[in-house]
Amino acid sequence: MTHLQAGLSPETLEKARLELNENPDTLHQDIQEVRDMVITRPDIGFLRTDDAFILRFLRARKFQHFEAFRLLAQYFEYRQQNLDMFKSFKATDPGIKQALKDGFPGGLANLDHYGRKILVLFAANWDQSRYTLVDILRAILLSLEAMIEDPELQVNGFVLIIDWSNFTFKQASKLTPSMLRLAIEGLQDSFPARFGGIHFVNQPWYIHALYTVIRPFLKEKTRKRIFLHGNNLNSLHQLIHPEILPSEFGGMLPPYDMGTWARTLLDHEYDDDSEYSVDSYSTPAKELEKDLSPKSMKRSQSVVDPGVPKRLDKNEEENMQPLLSLD
């Protein structure tokens, strides 16, 4: 084991070896091979190329050197192409702070049975008068930046649950194709995180319809990991045990405190509420929502086998068909 693996438990070390092809004997060579590719993209400013930083990209792409480098390049290219998003990219930024305090995102205290961090979003919490959808995306990306510092999460990854209860048609109308593409590029194509599942619960018909629009722009692997449960929380519990879920998701724990993760990031500045509104915000996040121009994305096709077992092991979970229930 090298010093770069010092933060991993014995179980996670073994998981990294078996699932990610991580080999301590070749770790420094793997990192150097990715670093050597940087000169092939002089158009991109690679602001970090240290060992620990490159390692998270290797883990995200199972130590496939070129794929890890491509993700690294896309990470910095996304930031170059969307400079306004990353101005004042900190938890105390007014828009990010308001989004964080409303639970964008939230994080559960307990990991799932695969060691993955469970992120939660309660979509109806979005207050359009106080911050924008771009602010929510910035808050999510900032949170992931903080969480991915944990080497255990670099290996084990994340699960996301989005509760669409009481999310109005008016709110949904703001989820434009360009806004959604910006989010897809930032999360799917440009960030070194492993997402083991994205779960929609209580989604209305118009969210289901919206998903059918963006589905062709998602990678096949991503599509296979999106589950639309509707009101069928039992199907959610087949994948995430209710013992670690708050009551909003039919779990056995108390209701989720929306400010939990925000307090972690903001610390003593959590209660410092300065005057802020979307219209008075100095950075052009609102304008960015109106005129987004992310790079075009390739369409692809996939076929997923049907069938939902009552209790699923990891291999079964990865092959499970996304549920399309609207009940």
mmCIF file of C-alpha atoms in Angstrom:
data_model
loop_
_atom_site.group_PDB
_atom_site.id
_atom_site.type_symbol
_atom_site.label_atom_id
_atom_site.label_comp_id
_atom_site.label_asym_id
_atom_site.label_seq_id
_atom_site.Cartn_x
_atom_site.Cartn_y
_atom_site.Cartn_z
ATOM 1 C CA MET A 1 0.000 0.000 0.000
ATOM 2 C CA THR A 2 1.323 3.448 -0.924
ATOM 3 C CA HIS A 3 0.739 6.711 0.961
ATOM 4 C CA LEU A 4 -1.902 7.569 -1.651
ATOM 5 C CA GLN A 5 -4.009 4.676 -0.368
ATOM 6 C CA ALA A 6 -3.535 5.503 3.309
ATOM 7 C CA GLY A 7 -7.117 6.714 3.736
ATOM 8 C CA LEU A 8 -8.695 3.439 2.604
ATOM 9 C CA SER A 9 -9.948 0.673 4.861
ATOM 10 C CA PRO A 10 -8.770 -2.896 4.118
ATOM 11 C CA GLU A 11 -12.206 -3.675 2.659
ATOM 12 C CA THR A 12 -12.104 -0.660 0.371
ATOM 13 C CA LEU A 13 -8.551 -1.439 -0.698
ATOM 14 C CA GLU A 14 -9.729 -4.847 -1.826
ATOM 15 C CA LYS A 15 -12.729 -3.323 -3.562
ATOM 16 C CA ALA A 16 -10.456 -0.875 -5.397
ATOM 17 C CA ARG A 17 -8.301 -3.787 -6.540
ATOM 18 C CA LEU A 18 -11.166 -5.971 -7.720
ATOM 19 C CA GLU A 19 -13.579 -3.386 -9.155
ATOM 20 C CA LEU A 20 -11.317 -0.519 -10.215
ATOM 21 C CA ASN A 21 -8.141 -2.399 -11.171
ATOM 22 C CA GLU A 22 -6.134 -0.354 -8.654
ATOM 23 C CA ASN A 23 -2.665 -1.809 -8.128
ATOM 24 C CA PRO A 24 -0.365 -0.278 -5.489
ATOM 25 C CA ASP A 25 2.685 -1.574 -7.350
ATOM 26 C CA THR A 26 1.854 0.449 -10.482
ATOM 27 C CA LEU A 27 -0.052 3.349 -8.932
ATOM 28 C CA HIS A 28 2.612 6.004 -9.501
ATOM 29 C CA GLN A 29 3.173 4.779 -13.061
ATOM 30 C CA ASP A 30 -0.586 4.930 -13.741
ATOM 31 C CA ILE A 31 -0.717 8.511 -12.467
ATOM 32 C CA GLN A 32 2.308 9.541 -14.506
ATOM 33 C CA GLU A 33 0.844 8.107 -17.704
ATOM 34 C CA VAL A 34 -2.220 10.301 -17.276
ATOM 35 C CA ARG A 35 -0.070 13.320 -16.419
ATOM 36 C CA ASP A 36 2.027 12.794 -19.546
ATOM 37 C CA MET A 37 -1.081 13.254 -21.694
ATOM 38 C CA VAL A 38 -1.621 16.817 -20.475
ATOM 39 C CA ILE A 39 0.688 18.195 -23.181
ATOM 40 C CA THR A 40 -1.707 16.875 -25.849
ATOM 41 C CA ARG A 41 -4.303 19.497 -24.836
ATOM 42 C CA PRO A 42 -2.497 22.871 -24.788
ATOM 43 C CA ASP A 43 -5.894 24.563 -25.152
ATOM 44 C CA ILE A 44 -6.841 23.593 -21.607
ATOM 45 C CA GLY A 45 -5.429 25.049 -18.432
ATOM 46 C CA PHE A 46 -4.796 22.078 -16.137
ATOM 47 C CA LEU A 47 -4.726 23.882 -12.804
ATOM 48 C CA ARG A 48 -3.956 20.727 -10.812
ATOM 49 C CA THR A 49 -1.959 17.672 -11.828
ATOM 50 C CA ASP A 50 -0.711 16.407 -8.464
ATOM 51 C CA ASP A 51 -0.819 12.698 -7.681
ATOM 52 C CA ALA A 52 -3.810 12.753 -5.329
ATOM 53 C CA PHE A 53 -5.880 14.801 -7.778
ATOM 54 C CA ILE A 54 -5.176 12.601 -10.800
ATOM 55 C CA LEU A 55 -5.857 9.489 -8.731
ATOM 56 C CA ARG A 56 -9.510 10.388 -8.255
ATOM 57 C CA PHE A 57 -9.943 10.518 -12.043
ATOM 58 C CA LEU A 58 -8.286 7.128 -12.443
ATOM 59 C CA ARG A 59 -10.634 5.667 -9.853
ATOM 60 C CA ALA A 60 -13.647 7.214 -11.570
ATOM 61 C CA ARG A 61 -12.657 5.486 -14.836
ATOM 62 C CA LYS A 62 -11.425 2.179 -13.419
ATOM 63 C CA PHE A 63 -7.786 2.950 -14.198
ATOM 64 C CA GLN A 64 -8.306 3.215 -17.930
ATOM 65 C CA HIS A 65 -5.606 5.787 -18.589
ATOM 66 C CA PHE A 66 -7.057 7.501 -21.636
ATOM 67 C CA GLU A 67 -10.582 7.617 -20.202
ATOM 68 C CA ALA A 68 -9.209 9.068 -16.963
ATOM 69 C CA PHE A 69 -7.319 11.718 -18.909
ATOM 70 C CA ARG A 70 -10.380 12.544 -21.004
ATOM 71 C CA LEU A 71 -12.389 13.064 -17.815
ATOM 72 C CA LEU A 72 -9.598 15.234 -16.387
ATOM 73 C CA ALA A 73 -9.566 17.337 -19.558
ATOM 74 C CA GLN A 74 -13.353 17.671 -19.549
ATOM 75 C CA TYR A 75 -13.267 18.714 -15.878
ATOM 76 C CA PHE A 76 -11.104 21.747 -16.636
ATOM 77 C CA GLU A 77 -12.678 22.414 -20.036
ATOM 78 C CA TYR A 78 -16.128 22.632 -18.422
ATOM 79 C CA ARG A 79 -14.798 25.229 -16.016
ATOM 80 C CA GLN A 80 -13.197 27.206 -18.831
ATOM 81 C CA GLN A 81 -16.380 27.175 -20.887
ATOM 82 C CA ASN A 82 -18.580 28.219 -17.957
ATOM 83 C CA LEU A 83 -16.388 30.758 -16.177
ATOM 84 C CA ASP A 84 -19.305 32.637 -14.613
ATOM 85 C CA MET A 85 -20.387 29.517 -12.745
ATOM 86 C CA PHE A 86 -17.068 29.277 -10.971
ATOM 87 C CA LYS A 87 -16.644 32.893 -9.948
ATOM 88 C CA SER A 88 -17.039 33.135 -6.176
ATOM 89 C CA PHE A 89 -17.208 29.325 -6.073
ATOM 90 C CA LYS A 90 -17.467 28.961 -2.304
ATOM 91 C CA ALA A 91 -20.078 28.089 0.279
ATOM 92 C CA THR A 92 -20.482 31.711 1.418
ATOM 93 C CA ASP A 93 -21.416 32.918 -2.067
ATOM 94 C CA PRO A 94 -24.990 34.243 -1.622
ATOM 95 C CA GLY A 95 -26.667 32.033 -4.237
ATOM 96 C CA ILE A 96 -24.778 28.896 -3.255
ATOM 97 C CA LYS A 97 -25.405 29.537 0.432
ATOM 98 C CA GLN A 98 -29.164 29.886 -0.009
ATOM 99 C CA ALA A 99 -29.294 26.708 -2.085
ATOM 100 C CA LEU A 100 -27.254 24.802 0.494
ATOM 101 C CA LYS A 101 -29.499 25.927 3.346
ATOM 102 C CA ASP A 102 -32.548 24.639 1.462
ATOM 103 C CA GLY A 103 -30.932 21.224 1.144
ATOM 104 C CA PHE A 104 -29.356 21.427 -2.325
ATOM 105 C CA PRO A 105 -27.854 18.975 -1.773
ATOM 106 C CA GLY A 106 -28.473 17.111 1.443
ATOM 107 C CA GLY A 107 -26.401 14.217 2.683
ATOM 108 C CA LEU A 108 -27.540 11.376 4.917
ATOM 109 C CA ALA A 109 -25.447 10.481 7.942
ATOM 110 C CA ASN A 110 -25.266 6.767 7.146
ATOM 111 C CA LEU A 111 -23.653 5.200 4.100
ATOM 112 C CA ASP A 112 -25.552 2.542 2.170
ATOM 113 C CA HIS A 113 -24.624 -1.149 2.323
ATOM 114 C CA TYR A 114 -21.984 -0.637 -0.388
ATOM 115 C CA GLY A 115 -20.304 2.222 1.472
ATOM 116 C CA ARG A 116 -21.778 4.876 -0.823
ATOM 117 C CA LYS A 117 -22.710 8.384 0.319
ATOM 118 C CA ILE A 118 -26.442 9.053 -0.061
ATOM 119 C CA LEU A 119 -27.257 12.504 -1.386
ATOM 120 C CA VAL A 120 -30.837 13.775 -1.260
ATOM 121 C CA LEU A 121 -32.640 16.578 -3.068
ATOM 122 C CA PHE A 122 -36.140 17.798 -2.205
ATOM 123 C CA ALA A 123 -36.989 19.550 -5.452
ATOM 124 C CA ALA A 124 -39.955 21.577 -4.145
ATOM 125 C CA ASN A 125 -37.625 23.411 -1.731
ATOM 126 C CA TRP A 126 -36.347 25.531 -4.612
ATOM 127 C CA ASP A 127 -37.317 29.169 -3.989
ATOM 128 C CA GLN A 128 -37.054 30.842 -7.395
ATOM 129 C CA SER A 129 -37.067 34.306 -5.842
ATOM 130 C CA ARG A 130 -33.913 33.657 -3.817
ATOM 131 C CA TYR A 131 -31.560 31.695 -6.087
ATOM 132 C CA THR A 132 -31.384 30.189 -9.549
ATOM 133 C CA LEU A 133 -31.095 26.691 -10.941
ATOM 134 C CA VAL A 134 -27.489 27.520 -11.793
ATOM 135 C CA ASP A 135 -26.945 28.308 -8.110
ATOM 136 C CA ILE A 136 -28.324 24.857 -7.234
ATOM 137 C CA LEU A 137 -25.953 23.219 -9.715
ATOM 138 C CA ARG A 138 -23.052 25.239 -8.310
ATOM 139 C CA ALA A 139 -23.969 24.175 -4.757
ATOM 140 C CA ILE A 140 -24.076 20.520 -5.825
ATOM 141 C CA LEU A 141 -20.717 20.728 -7.612
ATOM 142 C CA LEU A 142 -19.140 22.530 -4.656
ATOM 143 C CA SER A 143 -20.473 19.869 -2.292
ATOM 144 C CA LEU A 144 -19.112 17.079 -4.474
ATOM 145 C CA GLU A 145 -15.722 18.800 -4.522
ATOM 146 C CA ALA A 146 -15.680 18.677 -0.727
ATOM 147 C CA MET A 147 -16.952 15.092 -0.485
ATOM 148 C CA ILE A 148 -14.647 13.645 -3.143
ATOM 149 C CA GLU A 149 -11.660 14.551 -0.978
ATOM 150 C CA ASP A 150 -12.595 11.421 0.985
ATOM 151 C CA PRO A 151 -10.741 8.517 -0.685
ATOM 152 C CA GLU A 152 -13.393 6.080 0.531
ATOM 153 C CA LEU A 153 -15.992 7.916 -1.549
ATOM 154 C CA GLN A 154 -13.659 8.014 -4.545
ATOM 155 C CA VAL A 155 -13.840 4.223 -4.531
ATOM 156 C CA ASN A 156 -17.359 3.573 -3.213
ATOM 157 C CA GLY A 157 -19.139 6.495 -4.855
ATOM 158 C CA PHE A 158 -22.533 8.097 -4.346
ATOM 159 C CA VAL A 159 -26.255 7.471 -4.593
ATOM 160 C CA LEU A 160 -28.710 10.288 -5.295
ATOM 161 C CA ILE A 161 -32.391 10.399 -4.292
ATOM 162 C CA ILE A 162 -34.566 13.183 -5.717
ATOM 163 C CA ASP A 163 -37.991 13.699 -4.151
ATOM 164 C CA TRP A 164 -40.304 15.516 -6.581
ATOM 165 C CA SER A 165 -43.229 15.847 -4.144
ATOM 166 C CA ASN A 166 -45.044 19.177 -4.588
ATOM 167 C CA PHE A 167 -42.701 20.258 -7.384
ATOM 168 C CA THR A 168 -44.953 22.456 -9.504
ATOM 169 C CA PHE A 169 -45.368 22.625 -13.249
ATOM 170 C CA LYS A 170 -44.193 26.250 -13.061
ATOM 171 C CA GLN A 171 -40.964 25.152 -11.394
ATOM 172 C CA ALA A 172 -40.537 22.353 -13.920
ATOM 173 C CA SER A 173 -40.853 24.843 -16.782
ATOM 174 C CA LYS A 174 -37.498 26.277 -15.699
ATOM 175 C CA LEU A 175 -35.809 22.930 -16.380
ATOM 176 C CA THR A 176 -34.996 23.857 -19.961
ATOM 177 C CA PRO A 177 -33.025 21.514 -22.247
ATOM 178 C CA SER A 178 -30.026 23.849 -22.135
ATOM 179 C CA MET A 179 -30.107 23.957 -18.325
ATOM 180 C CA LEU A 180 -30.363 20.195 -18.143
ATOM 181 C CA ARG A 181 -27.502 19.760 -20.605
ATOM 182 C CA LEU A 182 -25.369 22.044 -18.459
ATOM 183 C CA ALA A 183 -26.090 19.846 -15.436
ATOM 184 C CA ILE A 184 -25.470 16.620 -17.363
ATOM 185 C CA GLU A 185 -22.142 17.894 -18.647
ATOM 186 C CA GLY A 186 -21.104 19.045 -15.186
ATOM 187 C CA LEU A 187 -22.078 15.884 -13.339
ATOM 188 C CA GLN A 188 -21.931 13.009 -15.831
ATOM 189 C CA ASP A 189 -19.176 14.106 -18.207
ATOM 190 C CA SER A 190 -16.874 16.337 -16.166
ATOM 191 C CA PHE A 191 -16.702 15.210 -12.553
ATOM 192 C CA PRO A 192 -14.692 12.307 -11.076
ATOM 193 C CA ALA A 193 -17.456 10.723 -9.036
ATOM 194 C CA ARG A 194 -18.956 7.259 -9.304
ATOM 195 C CA PHE A 195 -22.768 7.362 -9.124
ATOM 196 C CA GLY A 196 -24.199 3.970 -8.307
ATOM 197 C CA GLY A 197 -27.836 5.016 -8.574
ATOM 198 C CA ILE A 198 -30.100 8.014 -9.192
ATOM 199 C CA HIS A 199 -33.580 7.519 -7.748
ATOM 200 C CA PHE A 200 -36.655 9.613 -8.558
ATOM 201 C CA VAL A 201 -39.526 9.344 -6.098
ATOM 202 C CA ASN A 202 -42.978 10.937 -6.188
ATOM 203 C CA GLN A 203 -42.336 12.383 -9.631
ATOM 204 C CA PRO A 204 -45.359 13.942 -11.409
ATOM 205 C CA TRP A 205 -46.144 13.131 -15.025
ATOM 206 C CA TYR A 206 -44.336 16.182 -16.356
ATOM 207 C CA ILE A 207 -41.051 15.110 -14.726
ATOM 208 C CA HIS A 208 -41.442 11.671 -16.260
ATOM 209 C CA ALA A 209 -42.048 13.358 -19.623
ATOM 210 C CA LEU A 210 -38.998 15.563 -19.138
ATOM 211 C CA TYR A 211 -36.872 12.517 -18.415
ATOM 212 C CA THR A 212 -37.899 10.930 -21.718
ATOM 213 C CA VAL A 213 -36.619 14.073 -23.467
ATOM 214 C CA ILE A 214 -33.182 14.069 -21.848
ATOM 215 C CA ARG A 215 -32.747 10.283 -21.761
ATOM 216 C CA PRO A 216 -31.092 10.082 -25.205
ATOM 217 C CA PHE A 217 -28.385 12.488 -24.005
ATOM 218 C CA LEU A 218 -27.411 10.259 -21.089
ATOM 219 C CA LYS A 219 -24.724 7.626 -21.330
ATOM 220 C CA GLU A 220 -25.962 4.053 -21.361
ATOM 221 C CA LYS A 221 -24.350 3.412 -17.983
ATOM 222 C CA THR A 222 -26.127 6.445 -16.521
ATOM 223 C CA ARG A 223 -29.502 5.416 -17.985
ATOM 224 C CA LYS A 224 -29.206 1.986 -16.410
ATOM 225 C CA ARG A 225 -28.708 3.595 -13.015
ATOM 226 C CA ILE A 226 -31.723 5.906 -13.069
ATOM 227 C CA PHE A 227 -34.801 4.490 -11.345
ATOM 228 C CA LEU A 228 -38.209 6.147 -11.527
ATOM 229 C CA HIS A 229 -40.106 4.821 -8.523
ATOM 230 C CA GLY A 230 -43.131 7.118 -8.452
ATOM 231 C CA ASN A 231 -44.920 6.546 -5.146
ATOM 232 C CA ASN A 232 -43.646 2.977 -4.885
ATOM 233 C CA LEU A 233 -41.229 3.374 -1.993
ATOM 234 C CA ASN A 234 -41.012 -0.392 -1.595
ATOM 235 C CA SER A 235 -39.022 -0.546 -4.806
ATOM 236 C CA LEU A 236 -36.672 2.116 -3.413
ATOM 237 C CA HIS A 237 -36.206 0.024 -0.267
ATOM 238 C CA GLN A 238 -35.111 -2.960 -2.359
ATOM 239 C CA LEU A 239 -32.068 -0.889 -3.314
ATOM 240 C CA ILE A 240 -31.540 1.330 -0.268
ATOM 241 C CA HIS A 241 -32.485 -0.181 3.059
ATOM 242 C CA PRO A 242 -35.148 1.754 5.012
ATOM 243 C CA GLU A 243 -33.081 1.465 8.190
ATOM 244 C CA ILE A 244 -30.838 4.303 6.955
ATOM 245 C CA LEU A 245 -33.507 6.447 5.275
ATOM 246 C CA PRO A 246 -35.449 9.372 6.802
ATOM 247 C CA SER A 247 -39.205 9.179 7.110
ATOM 248 C CA GLU A 248 -39.770 11.198 3.897
ATOM 249 C CA PHE A 249 -38.600 8.127 1.974
ATOM 250 C CA GLY A 250 -40.547 5.652 4.093
ATOM 251 C CA GLY A 251 -37.476 5.059 6.231
ATOM 252 C CA MET A 252 -37.080 4.394 9.922
ATOM 253 C CA LEU A 253 -35.154 7.571 10.767
ATOM 254 C CA PRO A 254 -36.581 10.983 11.732
ATOM 255 C CA PRO A 255 -37.336 13.573 9.024
ATOM 256 C CA TYR A 256 -34.267 14.950 7.307
ATOM 257 C CA ASP A 257 -32.872 18.266 8.583
ATOM 258 C CA MET A 258 -32.314 20.336 5.428
ATOM 259 C CA GLY A 259 -29.510 22.354 6.997
ATOM 260 C CA THR A 260 -27.313 19.416 8.005
ATOM 261 C CA TRP A 261 -24.823 19.534 5.137
ATOM 262 C CA ALA A 262 -24.961 23.340 4.893
ATOM 263 C CA ARG A 263 -23.843 23.629 8.515
ATOM 264 C CA THR A 264 -20.874 21.380 7.743
ATOM 265 C CA LEU A 265 -19.719 23.603 4.883
ATOM 266 C CA LEU A 266 -20.644 26.992 6.366
ATOM 267 C CA ASP A 267 -19.825 26.345 10.034
ATOM 268 C CA HIS A 268 -20.230 29.614 12.003
ATOM 269 C CA GLU A 269 -21.386 31.517 8.911
ATOM 270 C CA TYR A 270 -24.531 29.402 8.575
ATOM 271 C CA ASP A 271 -26.661 31.885 10.536
ATOM 272 C CA ASP A 272 -25.213 34.998 8.882
ATOM 273 C CA ASP A 273 -28.128 35.936 6.593
ATOM 274 C CA SER A 274 -27.342 39.000 4.529
ATOM 275 C CA GLU A 275 -29.943 40.439 2.184
ATOM 276 C CA TYR A 276 -30.038 38.573 -1.105
ATOM 277 C CA SER A 277 -32.366 38.051 -4.021
ATOM 278 C CA VAL A 278 -31.932 36.674 -7.507
ATOM 279 C CA ASP A 279 -32.397 40.136 -9.047
ATOM 280 C CA SER A 280 -29.790 41.788 -6.838
ATOM 281 C CA TYR A 281 -27.192 39.065 -7.225
ATOM 282 C CA SER A 282 -23.997 40.512 -8.695
ATOM 283 C CA THR A 283 -22.881 37.495 -10.716
ATOM 284 C CA PRO A 284 -24.706 36.618 -13.937
ATOM 285 C CA ALA A 285 -26.155 33.295 -12.838
ATOM 286 C CA LYS A 286 -29.654 34.327 -13.859
ATOM 287 C CA GLU A 287 -28.444 35.369 -17.310
ATOM 288 C CA LEU A 288 -26.536 32.119 -17.621
ATOM 289 C CA GLU A 289 -29.806 30.229 -17.252
ATOM 290 C CA LYS A 290 -31.300 32.215 -20.141
ATOM 291 C CA ASP A 291 -28.462 31.699 -22.594
ATOM 292 C CA LEU A 292 -26.601 28.454 -22.063
ATOM 293 C CA SER A 293 -24.433 27.079 -24.808
ATOM 294 C CA PRO A 294 -22.783 23.856 -23.648
ATOM 295 C CA LYS A 295 -21.165 21.654 -26.246
ATOM 296 C CA SER A 296 -23.404 19.272 -28.157
ATOM 297 C CA MET A 297 -23.844 15.783 -26.810
ATOM 298 C CA LYS A 298 -23.956 12.465 -28.622
ATOM 299 C CA ARG A 299 -27.081 10.361 -28.652
ATOM 300 C CA SER A 300 -26.880 6.663 -27.961
ATOM 301 C CA GLN A 301 -29.222 3.730 -27.576
ATOM 302 C CA SER A 302 -29.551 1.065 -24.909
ATOM 303 C CA VAL A 303 -31.705 -1.903 -24.034
ATOM 304 C CA VAL A 304 -32.259 -2.816 -20.390
ATOM 305 C CA ASP A 305 -33.522 -6.189 -19.309
ATOM 306 C CA PRO A 306 -36.755 -6.163 -17.306
ATOM 307 C CA GLY A 307 -37.272 -7.622 -13.897
ATOM 308 C CA VAL A 308 -37.093 -6.369 -10.310
ATOM 309 C CA PRO A 309 -35.977 -8.897 -7.687
ATOM 310 C CA LYS A 310 -37.266 -8.566 -4.172
ATOM 311 C CA ARG A 311 -33.824 -8.123 -2.622
ATOM 312 C CA LEU A 312 -30.905 -7.340 -4.855
ATOM 313 C CA ASP A 313 -27.196 -7.981 -4.662
ATOM 314 C CA LYS A 314 -24.831 -5.560 -6.386
ATOM 315 C CA ASN A 315 -24.714 -7.337 -9.752
ATOM 316 C CA GLU A 316 -28.500 -7.627 -9.828
ATOM 317 C CA GLU A 317 -28.854 -3.981 -8.867
ATOM 318 C CA GLU A 318 -26.675 -2.853 -11.780
ATOM 319 C CA ASN A 319 -28.811 -4.903 -14.178
ATOM 320 C CA MET A 320 -32.153 -3.921 -12.707
ATOM 321 C CA GLN A 321 -34.458 -2.092 -15.091
ATOM 322 C CA PRO A 322 -35.313 1.483 -14.071
ATOM 323 C CA LEU A 323 -38.857 1.487 -12.731
ATOM 324 C CA LEU A 324 -41.284 3.569 -14.757
ATOM 325 C CA SER A 325 -44.172 3.575 -12.304
ATOM 326 C CA LEU A 326 -46.144 6.772 -11.937
ATOM 327 C CA ASP A 327 -48.402 5.361 -9.259
#
